[in-house]
DNA sequence: TTGTAGGCGTTATCAG
DNA sequence: CTGATAACGCCTACAA
């Protein structure tokens, strides 16, 4: 089992000093052409690759971006990661992904781990539990050590850092408006509990849209789902025999589940009830009927986040403390679930 | 912007030597209780965390597992990663995920990157392009440098290493058998081109099942899809006016697409045509009708892979060259798409 | 043109 | 009980 080859090995083998080898490999003109060629040939032959760990230690930078997300088995987040990776690779950075699994503790552990030498900066979306506990010491700690953090999607308002978000309220408003514009009057919303920031914002957008249409808020039409894993029962109970003609769901799963539940009760979508979801994932696209939804442009979010982070990492003057909040436009993807054919 | 604190800082501050600090933090009995407490208090106050990079360099191990997968936006692979992370975290390992995006070059780059100091070993599923090119030098190179590699799902037969697979042919056979057992006689298969190993194996299983039922192979019923992104058109053309009563699809997308295409033509699923897919993802679960499918138990694959890799990493005697191939059982998840109600 | 020395942060060993 | 030293692999200023 051949060992990993180092400069030292090459030096000994060729009977020169380590620094000569180092320089030769960098084509330094300090070294004679002869030696350079000899060294490089040897290095190639033995497939020499500099040890990143040593480089990181020396340069005090790892050239890798740490990404911390709440869930890895989640289409939206993986889309964002795709964007991050794209930009990162273009600029010669690597990407380390860790999932917090929505656990505060795991988020802290992961962050500290990456912060202690494995990454130069962070792109993150916080765990549900973190939003609930409102304990951000690990993030603050990381930032105060000089490591830039870019938050996306599930951000923390109180933290001063770069942020990439969508205008959740606006997106929700657009979605609800769409329902209103096609004639829906009794629109239910399936949302999350309030401590999930995006859930709350989307609920606000929904309410705003209603208000603009002079429709009073009706708590009968609002379902705040706590246990996402068992949402089917909650949604089913909630929708049963409810007199509605539209549903706005703050995520894809809720939208699909609503569609399923309603279909089972013999309600036609979109003719009896129209549905708009949030997040443009595979479910919305492939479901029958396909679901109208608010696209968050995850890949773009990832790209912007990576760009921002790398920019910060590479800006020499660490004195300028300037933080940006980028708002990515959402767009409504109209599909079958809101294509009414009925008369008014 | 406070700097990251190091042993040196603590040492200087407390006017002791670096090694004393190091020992004190490890509660070495060599150090007086007094000093120990002083040092630890100071360290906690300034939130000292040892620098992983330095540790990695010193210990020649990083305590992180490198995971390379073909696609990150893919439910099955993320499920596997979930399993890997679970075990890894239990055993004090970190996980670095890189996606090759099905590109051979990116796979090579990622692998070399991680191999040069960032990971102790690999868990990987190779890119489509790699299977096509049959160029495995990067993997061989990595292994010959003493880094263990565990392959899963899309493995390379020619490489000698640990492997976690499912019996693709058997799973496909079970799936096809199921269709046959509920009375289907004219079963189409939607599969991939042959160089995708799992596609080919699943096709074999399908053929085997037919053979056992004395049904001759009919190439009219076999569609090998090249361009996954545009499979809808291919599938639609293929299924149009075809006299079939069952469809076996080698992945989730093909299954769903078939269901969609058929539904649009007014064909009832499962009564006119029954469908079985492969991979138990969210699409199969939430589609209407929900799809019967072969579950690959991705999380379990990830867990086993991580266990195997860590075992290898921690086994002292590097002399035993023993490689295992673990076969994870698949299971058929029966859902609506094969629940016939028709008369025979 | 080549080599030496020092340092990145840590720990193990050995000397004091 | 404490500290100096060397080493992990690499790079770079400086010395030869």
GROMACS .gro file of C-alpha atoms in nm, chain A residues 166 182 215 254:
model
    4
  166UNK     CA    1  -3.722   3.583  -0.086
  182UNK     CA    2  -5.970   3.360  -1.060
  215UNK     CA    3  -6.225   3.991   0.280
  254UNK     CA    4  -4.917   2.068   0.246
   0.00000   0.00000   0.00000
